[in-house]
mmCIF file of C-alpha atoms in Angstrom:
data_model
loop_
_atom_site.group_PDB
_atom_site.id
_atom_site.type_symbol
_atom_site.label_atom_id
_atom_site.label_comp_id
_atom_site.label_asym_id
_atom_site.label_seq_id
_atom_site.Cartn_x
_atom_site.Cartn_y
_atom_site.Cartn_z
ATOM 1 C CA MET A 1 -6.894 -20.795 2.531
ATOM 2 C CA ARG A 2 -6.881 -20.249 -0.967
ATOM 3 C CA ILE A 3 -9.332 -20.896 -3.848
ATOM 4 C CA LYS A 4 -9.102 -20.822 -7.547
ATOM 5 C CA VAL A 5 -12.465 -20.558 -9.352
ATOM 6 C CA ASP A 6 -12.548 -21.283 -13.442
ATOM 7 C CA ILE A 7 -14.901 -18.638 -14.449
ATOM 8 C CA GLU A 8 -16.458 -18.906 -18.210
ATOM 9 C CA THR A 9 -17.926 -16.009 -19.837
ATOM 10 C CA GLY A 10 -21.078 -15.287 -22.044
ATOM 11 C CA SER A 11 -19.105 -12.985 -24.618
ATOM 12 C CA MET A 12 -15.201 -11.797 -25.040
ATOM 13 C CA GLU A 13 -16.368 -7.988 -23.941
ATOM 14 C CA LEU A 14 -15.181 -7.399 -20.191
ATOM 15 C CA PRO A 15 -15.478 -3.138 -18.802
ATOM 16 C CA ILE A 16 -12.445 -1.940 -17.895
ATOM 17 C CA ASP A 17 -13.423 -1.783 -14.260
ATOM 18 C CA TYR A 18 -14.243 -5.324 -14.211
ATOM 19 C CA ARG A 19 -13.548 -5.425 -10.149
ATOM 20 C CA ARG A 20 -16.932 -3.684 -9.257
ATOM 21 C CA LYS A 21 -18.818 -6.295 -12.240
ATOM 22 C CA PHE A 22 -17.208 -10.080 -10.191
ATOM 23 C CA LEU A 23 -18.140 -8.307 -6.863
ATOM 24 C CA SER A 24 -21.745 -7.864 -7.861
ATOM 25 C CA TYR A 25 -21.853 -11.669 -8.926
ATOM 26 C CA ILE A 26 -20.222 -12.605 -6.065
ATOM 27 C CA LYS A 27 -22.878 -10.384 -4.115
ATOM 28 C CA SER A 28 -25.651 -11.954 -5.883
ATOM 29 C CA ALA A 29 -24.105 -15.588 -4.868
ATOM 30 C CA PHE A 30 -23.591 -14.856 -1.293
ATOM 31 C CA GLU A 31 -27.665 -13.389 -1.611
ATOM 32 C CA ASP A 32 -28.932 -17.187 -3.239
ATOM 33 C CA TYR A 33 -26.687 -19.018 -0.570
ATOM 34 C CA ASN A 34 -27.265 -17.223 2.604
ATOM 35 C CA GLN A 35 -29.317 -13.971 3.781
ATOM 36 C CA GLU A 36 -28.265 -13.508 6.668
ATOM 37 C CA LEU A 37 -24.713 -14.095 5.786
ATOM 38 C CA TYR A 38 -25.611 -11.257 3.320
ATOM 39 C CA THR A 39 -27.326 -8.677 5.108
ATOM 40 C CA GLU A 40 -24.784 -9.464 7.786
ATOM 41 C CA LEU A 41 -21.536 -8.697 4.473
ATOM 42 C CA TYR A 42 -22.561 -6.631 2.709
ATOM 43 C CA GLU A 43 -26.041 -4.571 4.222
ATOM 44 C CA MET A 44 -24.510 -3.349 7.523
ATOM 45 C CA GLY A 45 -22.315 -0.313 6.939
ATOM 46 C CA SER A 46 -18.588 -0.465 5.705
ATOM 47 C CA SER A 47 -17.787 -4.192 7.308
ATOM 48 C CA PRO A 48 -14.500 -5.957 6.831
ATOM 49 C CA LYS A 49 -15.090 -8.243 4.935
ATOM 50 C CA SER A 50 -12.108 -11.123 5.824
ATOM 51 C CA PHE A 51 -11.091 -12.101 2.362
ATOM 52 C CA CYS A 52 -9.678 -10.595 -0.789
ATOM 53 C CA PHE A 53 -8.963 -11.790 -4.333
ATOM 54 C CA SER A 54 -7.819 -11.538 -7.808
ATOM 55 C CA ILE A 55 -7.919 -12.124 -11.315
ATOM 56 C CA TYR A 56 -6.221 -13.938 -13.687
ATOM 57 C CA PHE A 57 -6.791 -13.015 -17.238
ATOM 58 C CA LEU A 58 -5.194 -15.970 -19.542
ATOM 59 C CA PRO A 59 -2.814 -14.867 -22.131
ATOM 60 C CA GLU A 60 -4.531 -13.592 -25.233
ATOM 61 C CA VAL A 61 -6.429 -10.789 -23.450
ATOM 62 C CA GLU A 62 -6.595 -7.318 -25.001
ATOM 63 C CA ILE A 63 -6.481 -4.679 -22.428
ATOM 64 C CA GLY A 64 -8.306 -1.243 -23.396
ATOM 65 C CA LYS A 65 -9.560 1.550 -22.391
ATOM 66 C CA GLU A 66 -12.673 1.465 -21.447
ATOM 67 C CA GLU A 67 -13.288 -2.591 -21.917
ATOM 68 C CA ILE A 68 -11.087 -6.359 -21.650
ATOM 69 C CA ILE A 69 -11.140 -8.596 -24.915
ATOM 70 C CA LEU A 70 -11.463 -11.996 -23.098
ATOM 71 C CA ARG A 71 -10.494 -14.266 -26.475
ATOM 72 C CA SER A 72 -10.305 -17.145 -24.589
ATOM 73 C CA LYS A 73 -13.977 -16.233 -22.807
ATOM 74 C CA ARG A 74 -12.455 -17.410 -19.349
ATOM 75 C CA PHE A 75 -10.596 -16.251 -16.562
ATOM 76 C CA THR A 76 -9.711 -17.597 -12.901
ATOM 77 C CA ALA A 77 -10.572 -15.481 -9.892
ATOM 78 C CA TRP A 78 -8.016 -16.666 -6.594
ATOM 79 C CA PHE A 79 -9.592 -15.332 -3.546
ATOM 80 C CA THR A 80 -7.743 -15.820 0.023
ATOM 81 C CA THR A 81 -8.897 -15.730 3.429
ATOM 82 C CA PRO A 82 -7.286 -16.809 6.851
ATOM 83 C CA ASP A 83 -10.754 -17.565 8.169
ATOM 84 C CA ILE A 84 -11.914 -20.948 7.550
ATOM 85 C CA LEU A 85 -15.352 -20.294 7.676
ATOM 86 C CA MET A 86 -15.866 -18.070 5.500
ATOM 87 C CA GLY A 87 -13.554 -19.968 2.954
ATOM 88 C CA VAL A 88 -16.259 -22.361 3.281
ATOM 89 C CA HIS A 89 -18.713 -20.347 2.442
ATOM 90 C CA LEU A 90 -17.108 -18.985 -0.383
ATOM 91 C CA ILE A 91 -17.059 -22.052 -1.757
ATOM 92 C CA ASN A 92 -20.301 -23.239 -0.815
ATOM 93 C CA ALA A 93 -22.187 -20.118 -2.564
ATOM 94 C CA LEU A 94 -19.993 -20.552 -5.977
ATOM 95 C CA MET A 95 -20.694 -24.040 -5.832
ATOM 96 C CA ALA A 96 -24.315 -23.189 -5.976
ATOM 97 C CA ARG A 97 -23.655 -21.015 -9.342
ATOM 98 C CA ARG A 98 -21.328 -24.255 -11.107
ATOM 99 C CA ASN A 99 -22.581 -24.614 -14.327
ATOM 100 C CA LYS A 100 -25.396 -21.780 -14.466
ATOM 101 C CA TRP A 101 -25.126 -18.741 -16.513
ATOM 102 C CA PHE A 102 -25.718 -15.565 -14.495
ATOM 103 C CA PRO A 103 -25.884 -12.193 -16.344
ATOM 104 C CA LEU A 104 -23.327 -9.031 -15.289
ATOM 105 C CA ALA A 105 -24.824 -6.205 -13.751
ATOM 106 C CA ASP A 106 -25.707 -3.655 -15.535
ATOM 107 C CA CYS A 107 -22.901 -5.014 -18.329
ATOM 108 C CA ASP A 108 -24.049 -7.506 -21.569
ATOM 109 C CA ASN A 109 -22.418 -9.508 -20.509
ATOM 110 C CA LYS A 110 -23.120 -13.432 -18.148
ATOM 111 C CA LEU A 111 -20.921 -15.623 -16.223
ATOM 112 C CA ARG A 112 -20.992 -19.340 -16.138
ATOM 113 C CA THR A 113 -18.776 -20.851 -12.911
ATOM 114 C CA LEU A 114 -16.823 -23.351 -14.626
ATOM 115 C CA SER A 115 -14.689 -25.100 -11.633
ATOM 116 C CA ILE A 116 -13.780 -25.018 -7.622
ATOM 117 C CA ASN A 117 -10.661 -26.026 -6.116
ATOM 118 C CA ASN A 118 -8.854 -25.640 -2.923
ATOM 119 C CA VAL A 119 -5.673 -25.126 -3.151
ATOM 120 C CA GLN A 120 -2.697 -25.869 -1.271
ATOM 121 C CA GLU A 121 -1.654 -22.295 1.000
ATOM 122 C CA ARG A 122 2.468 -22.749 1.366
ATOM 123 C CA PRO A 123 4.247 -22.834 4.272
ATOM 124 C CA ILE A 124 6.002 -19.934 5.671
ATOM 125 C CA THR A 125 8.997 -21.106 7.622
ATOM 126 C CA ALA A 126 11.369 -18.236 7.964
ATOM 127 C CA ASN A 127 10.796 -14.821 8.943
ATOM 128 C CA THR A 128 11.108 -13.667 5.693
ATOM 129 C CA ALA A 129 8.842 -14.323 2.350
ATOM 130 C CA LEU A 130 8.662 -13.011 -1.422
ATOM 131 C CA PHE A 131 5.656 -11.832 -1.998
ATOM 132 C CA ARG A 132 3.465 -11.412 -5.456
ATOM 133 C CA ILE A 133 1.411 -8.576 -5.843
ATOM 134 C CA LEU A 134 -1.314 -10.708 -7.679
ATOM 135 C CA SER A 135 -3.765 -7.825 -6.750
ATOM 136 C CA PRO A 136 -2.663 -4.048 -6.877
ATOM 137 C CA ILE A 137 -2.003 -2.888 -3.378
ATOM 138 C CA VAL A 138 -3.929 -0.252 -1.858
ATOM 139 C CA ILE A 139 -3.303 1.794 0.571
ATOM 140 C CA ARG A 140 -5.556 4.585 1.702
ATOM 141 C CA ASP A 141 -6.262 7.345 4.431
ATOM 142 C CA HIS A 142 -9.473 8.212 4.986
ATOM 143 C CA ASP A 143 -10.454 11.233 6.607
ATOM 144 C CA ASN A 144 -13.433 10.297 8.685
ATOM 145 C CA LYS A 145 -14.582 13.957 10.215
ATOM 146 C CA GLU A 146 -14.510 16.674 8.056
ATOM 147 C CA MET A 147 -13.709 16.209 4.590
ATOM 148 C CA LYS A 148 -15.007 12.181 4.434
ATOM 149 C CA LYS A 149 -11.735 12.218 1.497
ATOM 150 C CA ASP A 150 -9.509 9.209 0.125
ATOM 151 C CA TRP A 151 -5.817 9.644 0.090
ATOM 152 C CA TYR A 152 -3.814 7.103 -1.785
ATOM 153 C CA TYR A 153 -0.141 6.234 -1.789
ATOM 154 C CA THR A 154 1.617 3.796 -3.277
ATOM 155 C CA TYR A 155 5.492 2.461 -2.796
ATOM 156 C CA GLU A 156 6.985 5.776 -4.541
ATOM 157 C CA ASP A 157 5.030 7.679 -1.004
ATOM 158 C CA SER A 158 7.009 8.930 1.849
ATOM 159 C CA GLU A 159 3.522 7.728 3.588
ATOM 160 C CA PHE A 160 3.311 4.246 1.723
ATOM 161 C CA GLU A 161 4.031 2.698 4.986
ATOM 162 C CA ILE A 162 3.290 4.966 7.466
ATOM 163 C CA ILE A 163 -0.186 4.317 6.931
ATOM 164 C CA TRP A 164 -0.377 1.028 5.887
ATOM 165 C CA LYS A 165 1.552 -0.155 9.501
ATOM 166 C CA ARG A 166 -1.613 2.224 10.943
ATOM 167 C CA ASN A 167 -3.715 0.566 9.183
ATOM 168 C CA LEU A 168 -2.492 -2.584 10.084
ATOM 169 C CA LYS A 169 -2.441 -1.641 14.167
ATOM 170 C CA ALA A 170 -6.438 -0.903 13.837
ATOM 171 C CA GLU A 171 -7.266 -4.558 11.493
ATOM 172 C CA LEU A 172 -5.095 -6.584 14.215
ATOM 173 C CA LYS A 173 -6.458 -4.128 17.597
ATOM 174 C CA ASN A 174 -8.326 -7.240 18.634
ATOM 175 C CA LYS A 175 -7.683 -9.985 15.846
ATOM 176 C CA PHE A 176 -4.081 -11.910 18.395
ATOM 177 C CA GLY A 177 -5.808 -10.999 22.379
ATOM 178 C CA ARG A 178 -2.258 -8.475 22.759
ATOM 179 C CA ASP A 179 -1.187 -5.346 21.326
ATOM 180 C CA VAL A 180 1.060 -6.290 18.291
ATOM 181 C CA SER A 181 1.897 -2.942 17.585
ATOM 182 C CA SER A 182 5.688 -3.146 18.339
ATOM 183 C CA ASP A 183 5.657 -6.952 15.918
ATOM 184 C CA ILE A 184 4.076 -4.277 13.098
ATOM 185 C CA ASN A 185 6.528 -1.565 13.511
ATOM 186 C CA GLU A 186 9.158 -4.268 13.101
ATOM 187 C CA LEU A 187 8.755 -5.496 9.749
ATOM 188 C CA GLN A 188 10.119 -4.254 6.445
ATOM 189 C CA ILE A 189 9.444 -4.301 3.110
ATOM 190 C CA LYS A 190 11.661 -4.998 0.532
ATOM 191 C CA PRO A 191 10.868 -4.118 -3.229
ATOM 192 C CA ILE A 192 11.664 -6.268 -5.838
ATOM 193 C CA LYS A 193 10.089 -4.376 -8.916
ATOM 194 C CA LEU A 194 7.609 -2.204 -7.854
ATOM 195 C CA ARG A 195 5.635 0.449 -9.570
ATOM 196 C CA LYS A 196 3.067 2.289 -9.657
ATOM 197 C CA THR A 197 -0.290 1.871 -11.580
ATOM 198 C CA VAL A 198 -3.623 3.269 -11.749
ATOM 199 C CA VAL A 199 -6.724 0.975 -11.597
ATOM 200 C CA ARG A 200 -10.245 2.177 -11.932
ATOM 201 C CA ASN A 201 -12.576 1.539 -9.715
ATOM 202 C CA TYR A 202 -16.202 2.501 -9.216
ATOM 203 C CA ASP A 203 -15.883 5.428 -11.716
ATOM 204 C CA ILE A 204 -12.746 6.555 -9.956
ATOM 205 C CA TYR A 205 -8.719 5.784 -10.165
ATOM 206 C CA ILE A 206 -7.140 4.944 -7.684
ATOM 207 C CA PRO A 207 -3.382 5.043 -7.770
ATOM 208 C CA CYS A 208 -2.309 1.039 -6.572
ATOM 209 C CA THR A 209 1.432 -0.763 -6.132
ATOM 210 C CA ILE A 210 2.119 -3.780 -8.101
ATOM 211 C CA GLY A 211 5.436 -5.848 -8.413
ATOM 212 C CA ASN A 212 6.643 -8.538 -5.886
ATOM 213 C CA PHE A 213 8.033 -7.402 -2.381
ATOM 214 C CA ILE A 214 9.767 -9.319 -0.018
ATOM 215 C CA LEU A 215 8.952 -8.759 3.971
ATOM 216 C CA GLU A 216 10.302 -9.549 7.292
ATOM 217 C CA GLY A 217 8.885 -9.538 10.841
ATOM 218 C CA GLU A 218 7.236 -12.020 12.779
ATOM 219 C CA ARG A 219 6.156 -15.055 10.573
ATOM 220 C CA TYR A 220 2.778 -14.977 12.667
ATOM 221 C CA LEU A 221 2.346 -11.849 11.151
ATOM 222 C CA LEU A 222 3.407 -13.343 7.531
ATOM 223 C CA GLU A 223 0.959 -15.549 7.499
ATOM 224 C CA TYR A 224 -1.832 -13.469 8.157
ATOM 225 C CA ILE A 225 -0.698 -11.066 5.373
ATOM 226 C CA TYR A 226 -0.309 -14.202 3.349
ATOM 227 C CA LYS A 227 -4.184 -15.196 3.555
ATOM 228 C CA ALA A 228 -5.581 -12.304 4.350
ATOM 229 C CA GLY A 229 -4.062 -9.608 1.953
ATOM 230 C CA ILE A 230 -2.385 -6.453 2.372
ATOM 231 C CA GLY A 231 -3.192 -3.389 2.263
ATOM 232 C CA SER A 232 -6.950 -1.759 1.911
ATOM 233 C CA ARG A 233 -9.849 -2.406 -0.700
ATOM 234 C CA ARG A 234 -8.901 -6.351 -0.566
ATOM 235 C CA SER A 235 -13.164 -7.934 -1.004
ATOM 236 C CA LEU A 236 -13.175 -5.634 -3.669
ATOM 237 C CA GLY A 237 -10.618 -7.266 -5.836
ATOM 238 C CA PHE A 238 -7.152 -5.729 -4.241
ATOM 239 C CA GLY A 239 -4.373 -6.511 -1.893
ATOM 240 C CA CYS A 240 -4.058 -10.082 -3.282
ATOM 241 C CA LEU A 241 -0.922 -11.804 -2.326
ATOM 242 C CA ASP A 242 0.963 -14.884 -3.312
ATOM 243 C CA ILE A 243 4.666 -16.890 -1.536
ATOM 244 C CA VAL A 244 6.731 -16.892 -4.660
#
């Protein structure tokens, strides 16, 4: 399910850590819409969320070191999810905010949702698809035992594909009612203008990957990745994809 949301800002300035601010807007929308759902999503530890999003700025934008200047005072948020019920919750939560101003946390700006549209998904009819990365891909290796530290990898690193596939196996362990590890092992990424970028998120500078790539593999996995996104921190505004 793909949802396009057009947003207006009260002023032209957005902090460079805009994903964090927009996430606070989403969280407060969920909290106002359904307290039980909000608690399940955000107050029960770091449970995975079944959606990802990306932010698209209209052309008249200036990106500085600390802030972004939106001369149009408009941007578009794209949400994708393989979970239809979650998509309905997202639409309902944001519909309740349509044409109403809400302040951004710790920021001298505010947001107003202008329109929400359910966009037709593109069918995947073969075992290959050309993807455009809408929001940077984060591949994270987390040490759960001693150091509690994160390591991040971009496509330039030899560990990129290894860690991605390992994390995907853990994510899909109980998703399809069978072990899909061998199908994940067979996935092949063919880069098209992939490159490294660094994104500031929660005051941490995260190495990420942007560009386009071809993914070959079982069609059901391509469809899942198209809808769920790819990599880590997807519900924080990373790893959102579209088909070219």
